[in-house]
């Protein structure tokens, strides 16, 4: 990490009261799950509850672990997501207008003390249109646009340790799904995100360059009700600046997840997922991630 990077980050610590963290959510903006880009028939509704717990102890800058220098002990997040999805048909295409509402708690433990925030995050609205959907081959290609609205709980004095982000975001994705064999399937997703300005980030103005990434899921079916998946995520770009000064924190980070999903009833699916980081150029190394997802079909 160069001297300018250290100087700017030190100034950030003084301004925010927390240590050297350009952004807590410096990763995939919407991490997809296996099957997200397999369209369902028009008229179906999904009520989804996500419960996510993550733990981080090591913080990286320019590929080097600097947790002790940054005074970081541990970051923990306990986040829930409520999601409603409604499938419709318009002009011969399947669409799924939806809304996502995050809530939960973020806690950062440093040598200077503990900073935490809890409450409701920024709602996300939008949906996917499937421009190609072959019901016989089960191949599909969809385009997604989601807008994150700056309506969540936010305290500018806490800088990155917040549930809300105090800025607009536009998240776009393109996803393709295809069977590989009778029991194997592949999902490939590309993501691109545009960020608005946060004018109160610990007393500073925070800007962020566009962020992009790829996501892949390879799934094995064990009958119609059960599926196991191995997933890979890689994120690029997204360098931030404070009051016009670049933070040299561009992403080149990767992670993996292993997932098991099962329909415990014809209209209720339960998914369990474990994951962790593979490599981190800038940001937190995720030691452990545990996700639970419950899907109710209406």
Coordinates of C-alpha atoms in Angstrom, one line a residue:
X1 CA 0.0 0.0 0.0
X2 CA 1.5 3.4 -1.0
X3 CA 2.1 6.4 1.3
X4 CA -0.8 8.3 -0.2
X5 CA -3.2 5.5 0.5
X6 CA -2.1 5.3 4.1
X7 CA -2.4 9.1 4.6
X8 CA -5.9 9.3 3.1
X9 CA -7.1 6.3 5.1
X10 CA -5.7 7.8 8.3
X11 CA -7.7 10.9 7.6
X12 CA -10.8 8.8 7.1
X13 CA -10.3 7.3 10.6
X14 CA -10.2 10.7 12.1
X15 CA -13.3 11.8 10.3
X16 CA -15.4 8.8 10.9
X17 CA -14.2 7.3 14.2
X18 CA -13.7 3.9 12.6
X19 CA -10.7 2.3 10.9
X20 CA -9.7 2.2 7.3
X21 CA -12.8 0.8 5.7
X22 CA -13.9 2.4 2.4
X23 CA -17.1 0.4 2.4
X24 CA -18.5 -2.5 4.3
X25 CA -20.5 -3.7 1.2
X26 CA -17.5 -3.7 -1.1
X27 CA -18.5 -6.8 -3.1
X28 CA -21.2 -8.2 -5.4
X29 CA -24.1 -5.8 -5.2
X30 CA -26.7 -8.6 -5.7
X31 CA -25.2 -12.0 -5.2
X32 CA -27.5 -14.4 -7.1
X33 CA -28.5 -17.9 -5.9
X34 CA -28.7 -20.9 -8.2
X35 CA -31.9 -21.0 -10.1
X36 CA -32.5 -17.2 -9.9
X37 CA -32.4 -17.0 -13.7
X38 CA -34.8 -19.9 -14.4
X39 CA -38.1 -18.2 -15.1
X40 CA -41.3 -19.4 -13.5
X41 CA -44.8 -19.3 -15.2
X42 CA -46.8 -16.1 -15.1
X43 CA -49.1 -15.8 -12.1
X44 CA -46.7 -17.3 -9.6
X45 CA -45.6 -15.2 -6.6
X46 CA -42.6 -15.9 -4.3
X47 CA -42.2 -14.7 -0.7
X48 CA -38.6 -15.1 0.3
X49 CA -36.8 -14.6 3.6
X50 CA -33.0 -14.6 3.7
X51 CA -30.9 -14.8 6.9
X52 CA -27.2 -14.1 6.5
X53 CA -24.3 -14.1 9.0
X54 CA -20.7 -13.2 8.0
X55 CA -17.5 -12.8 9.9
X56 CA -14.3 -10.9 8.9
X57 CA -11.1 -10.4 10.7
X58 CA -8.5 -9.6 8.0
X59 CA -8.5 -6.4 6.0
X60 CA -6.5 -6.1 2.7
X61 CA -5.1 -3.2 0.8
X62 CA -3.3 -3.7 -2.5
X63 CA -3.2 -7.5 -1.8
X64 CA -1.5 -7.1 1.6
X65 CA -3.2 -7.9 4.9
X66 CA -3.1 -4.7 7.1
X67 CA -5.6 -5.5 9.9
X68 CA -3.1 -4.7 12.7
X69 CA -2.1 -1.5 11.0
X70 CA -5.7 -0.5 10.6
X71 CA -6.6 -1.4 14.2
X72 CA -9.2 -3.9 13.0
X73 CA -10.2 -6.8 15.2
X74 CA -13.5 -8.1 13.7
X75 CA -16.4 -7.2 11.5
X76 CA -19.7 -9.1 11.9
X77 CA -22.9 -8.7 9.9
X78 CA -26.3 -10.2 10.7
X79 CA -28.6 -9.3 7.8
X80 CA -32.0 -10.3 6.8
X81 CA -33.7 -9.7 3.5
X82 CA -37.4 -9.8 2.7
X83 CA -38.1 -10.3 -1.0
X84 CA -41.3 -10.4 -3.0
X85 CA -41.3 -11.6 -6.6
X86 CA -44.3 -11.7 -9.0
X87 CA -44.1 -13.4 -12.4
X88 CA -46.1 -11.9 -15.2
X89 CA -46.3 -12.2 -19.0
X90 CA -46.2 -9.1 -21.3
X91 CA -45.8 -9.1 -25.0
X92 CA -44.9 -12.7 -25.0
X93 CA -42.1 -12.3 -22.4
X94 CA -41.9 -13.4 -18.8
X95 CA -41.0 -10.6 -16.3
X96 CA -40.7 -10.7 -12.5
X97 CA -41.2 -7.2 -10.9
X98 CA -39.9 -7.4 -7.3
X99 CA -38.9 -5.6 -4.2
X100 CA -36.1 -6.4 -1.7
X101 CA -36.0 -4.9 1.8
X102 CA -32.8 -5.4 3.9
X103 CA -32.6 -5.2 7.7
X104 CA -30.2 -6.2 10.4
X105 CA -27.0 -5.2 12.2
X106 CA -23.4 -4.4 11.3
X107 CA -20.7 -4.3 14.0
X108 CA -17.1 -3.3 13.7
X109 CA -14.7 -4.0 16.6
X110 CA -11.4 -2.1 16.5
X111 CA -8.7 -1.1 19.0
X112 CA -10.5 2.2 19.3
X113 CA -13.7 0.5 20.4
X114 CA -16.8 -1.0 18.8
X115 CA -19.1 0.8 16.3
X116 CA -22.4 -0.8 15.3
X117 CA -25.5 0.1 13.4
X118 CA -28.9 -1.6 13.1
X119 CA -32.2 -1.0 11.4
X120 CA -33.7 -1.1 7.9
X121 CA -31.5 -0.8 4.8
X122 CA -32.1 0.7 1.4
X123 CA -35.0 -0.9 -0.5
X124 CA -34.3 -2.4 -3.9
X125 CA -36.9 -2.4 -6.7
X126 CA -36.9 -3.6 -10.3
X127 CA -37.0 -6.9 -12.0
X128 CA -35.9 -9.2 -14.8
X129 CA -37.2 -9.7 -18.4
X130 CA -36.4 -13.0 -20.1
X131 CA -35.6 -12.2 -23.7
X132 CA -35.1 -15.9 -24.4
X133 CA -37.0 -18.8 -22.7
X134 CA -37.0 -22.2 -24.2
X135 CA -39.3 -24.3 -22.0
X136 CA -38.3 -27.5 -23.8
X137 CA -34.6 -27.3 -23.5
X138 CA -34.8 -25.3 -20.2
X139 CA -32.4 -22.7 -21.6
X140 CA -33.1 -19.1 -20.7
X141 CA -31.5 -15.6 -20.9
X142 CA -32.6 -12.7 -18.8
X143 CA -31.8 -9.0 -18.3
X144 CA -32.2 -7.4 -14.9
X145 CA -32.4 -3.8 -13.7
X146 CA -32.6 -3.0 -9.9
X147 CA -32.6 0.4 -8.3
X148 CA -31.4 0.8 -4.7
X149 CA -33.2 3.7 -3.1
X150 CA -31.5 5.8 -0.3
X151 CA -34.3 5.4 2.2
X152 CA -32.6 3.2 4.8
X153 CA -31.3 4.0 8.2
X154 CA -28.0 6.0 8.0
X155 CA -25.8 7.9 10.4
X156 CA -23.1 9.9 8.5
X157 CA -20.9 10.0 11.6
X158 CA -20.5 6.2 11.4
X159 CA -19.3 6.3 7.7
X160 CA -19.1 2.7 6.4
X161 CA -20.7 1.0 9.5
X162 CA -24.3 1.5 8.3
X163 CA -27.2 -0.5 7.1
X164 CA -28.2 2.2 4.6
X165 CA -25.8 3.8 2.1
X166 CA -27.2 7.3 1.6
X167 CA -26.9 7.1 -2.1
X168 CA -28.6 5.8 -5.2
X169 CA -27.4 2.6 -7.0
X170 CA -28.4 1.1 -10.3
X171 CA -27.6 -2.6 -10.5
X172 CA -27.8 -4.4 -13.8
X173 CA -27.3 -8.1 -14.6
X174 CA -27.5 -10.5 -17.5
X175 CA -28.0 -14.2 -16.7
X176 CA -28.0 -17.4 -18.8
X177 CA -29.0 -20.8 -17.6
X178 CA -28.6 -24.1 -19.5
X179 CA -28.7 -27.8 -18.6
X180 CA -25.4 -29.7 -19.1
X181 CA -26.8 -33.2 -18.5
X182 CA -30.0 -34.6 -17.2
X183 CA -28.9 -33.8 -13.6
X184 CA -26.3 -31.0 -14.1
X185 CA -27.0 -27.4 -14.9
X186 CA -25.0 -24.2 -15.3
X187 CA -25.9 -20.6 -14.5
X188 CA -23.7 -17.7 -15.7
X189 CA -24.3 -14.1 -14.6
X190 CA -22.6 -10.8 -15.4
X191 CA -23.2 -7.8 -13.2
X192 CA -22.6 -4.0 -13.7
X193 CA -23.4 -1.4 -11.1
X194 CA -23.5 2.5 -11.3
X195 CA -23.3 4.5 -8.0
X196 CA -24.6 7.8 -7.0
X197 CA -22.8 10.2 -4.6
X198 CA -22.9 9.9 -0.8
X199 CA -22.6 13.5 0.4
X200 CA -22.2 12.6 4.1
X201 CA -19.7 9.9 4.6
X202 CA -18.1 10.7 7.9
X203 CA -18.2 14.4 6.9
X204 CA -16.7 13.7 3.5
X205 CA -18.1 13.3 0.0
X206 CA -17.8 9.7 -1.2
X207 CA -17.9 8.8 -4.9
X208 CA -17.4 5.3 -6.4
X209 CA -16.5 4.2 -9.9
X210 CA -18.6 1.6 -11.7
X211 CA -18.3 -2.0 -10.4
X212 CA -18.6 -5.2 -12.4
X213 CA -18.4 -8.9 -11.8
X214 CA -19.2 -12.4 -12.8
X215 CA -21.1 -15.2 -11.0
X216 CA -21.4 -18.8 -11.8
X217 CA -23.3 -21.7 -10.4
X218 CA -23.0 -25.4 -11.3
X219 CA -25.8 -27.5 -9.8
X220 CA -26.5 -31.2 -9.4
X221 CA -30.1 -32.4 -9.0
X222 CA -31.0 -35.3 -6.7
X223 CA -34.5 -35.8 -7.8
X224 CA -37.1 -33.0 -8.3
X225 CA -36.9 -31.7 -4.7
X226 CA -33.2 -31.5 -3.9
X227 CA -30.2 -29.7 -5.4
X228 CA -26.6 -29.1 -4.5
X229 CA -24.6 -26.2 -6.0
X230 CA -21.1 -24.9 -6.1
X231 CA -20.9 -21.2 -6.8
X232 CA -18.1 -18.7 -7.7
X233 CA -18.1 -14.9 -7.5
X234 CA -15.5 -12.4 -8.8
X235 CA -15.8 -8.7 -8.5
X236 CA -13.8 -5.9 -10.2
X237 CA -13.6 -2.1 -10.2
X238 CA -15.6 0.0 -7.8
X239 CA -12.7 2.3 -6.7
X240 CA -13.9 4.9 -4.2
X241 CA -12.8 8.5 -3.6
X242 CA -13.3 10.8 -0.6
X243 CA -13.6 14.5 -1.4
X244 CA -12.1 13.8 -4.8
X245 CA -9.0 11.8 -3.5
X246 CA -8.8 8.3 -4.9
X247 CA -8.6 5.6 -2.3
X248 CA -6.6 3.0 -4.4
X249 CA -9.2 0.3 -3.3
X250 CA -10.2 -1.1 -6.7
X251 CA -11.7 -4.6 -6.4
X252 CA -10.2 -7.8 -7.7
X253 CA -11.9 -10.2 -5.2
X254 CA -13.2 -13.7 -5.4
X255 CA -15.2 -16.1 -3.2
X256 CA -17.1 -19.4 -3.3
X257 CA -20.3 -20.8 -1.8
X258 CA -21.6 -24.3 -1.4
X259 CA -25.4 -24.6 -1.4
X260 CA -28.0 -27.3 -0.6
X261 CA -31.7 -26.7 -1.3
X262 CA -34.7 -28.9 -0.7
X263 CA -38.5 -28.6 -1.0
X264 CA -39.8 -29.6 2.4
X265 CA -43.3 -29.2 1.0
X266 CA -44.5 -28.6 -2.6
X267 CA -44.7 -24.9 -1.9
X268 CA -41.9 -24.4 0.6
X269 CA -38.1 -24.6 -0.2
X270 CA -35.3 -24.3 2.3
X271 CA -31.8 -23.5 1.3
X272 CA -28.6 -23.7 3.4
X273 CA -25.4 -22.1 2.1
X274 CA -21.8 -21.8 3.4
X275 CA -19.0 -19.7 1.8
X276 CA -15.8 -17.7 2.2
X277 CA -13.4 -15.6 0.3
X278 CA -10.8 -17.1 -2.0
X279 CA -8.7 -14.0 -2.7
X280 CA -9.0 -10.3 -1.8
X281 CA -7.1 -7.4 -3.4
X282 CA -8.8 -4.7 -1.4
X283 CA -11.4 -5.0 1.4
X284 CA -12.3 -7.6 4.0
X285 CA -11.5 -11.3 3.7
X286 CA -14.6 -13.2 4.5
X287 CA -13.7 -16.0 6.9
X288 CA -17.2 -17.5 7.1
X289 CA -20.6 -16.8 5.5
X290 CA -23.7 -18.7 6.5
X291 CA -26.9 -18.1 4.6
X292 CA -30.4 -19.5 5.1
X293 CA -33.2 -18.9 2.6
X294 CA -36.9 -19.8 2.8
X295 CA -39.0 -19.6 -0.3
X296 CA -42.8 -19.7 -0.1
X297 CA -44.6 -20.3 -3.5
X298 CA -48.0 -18.7 -3.9

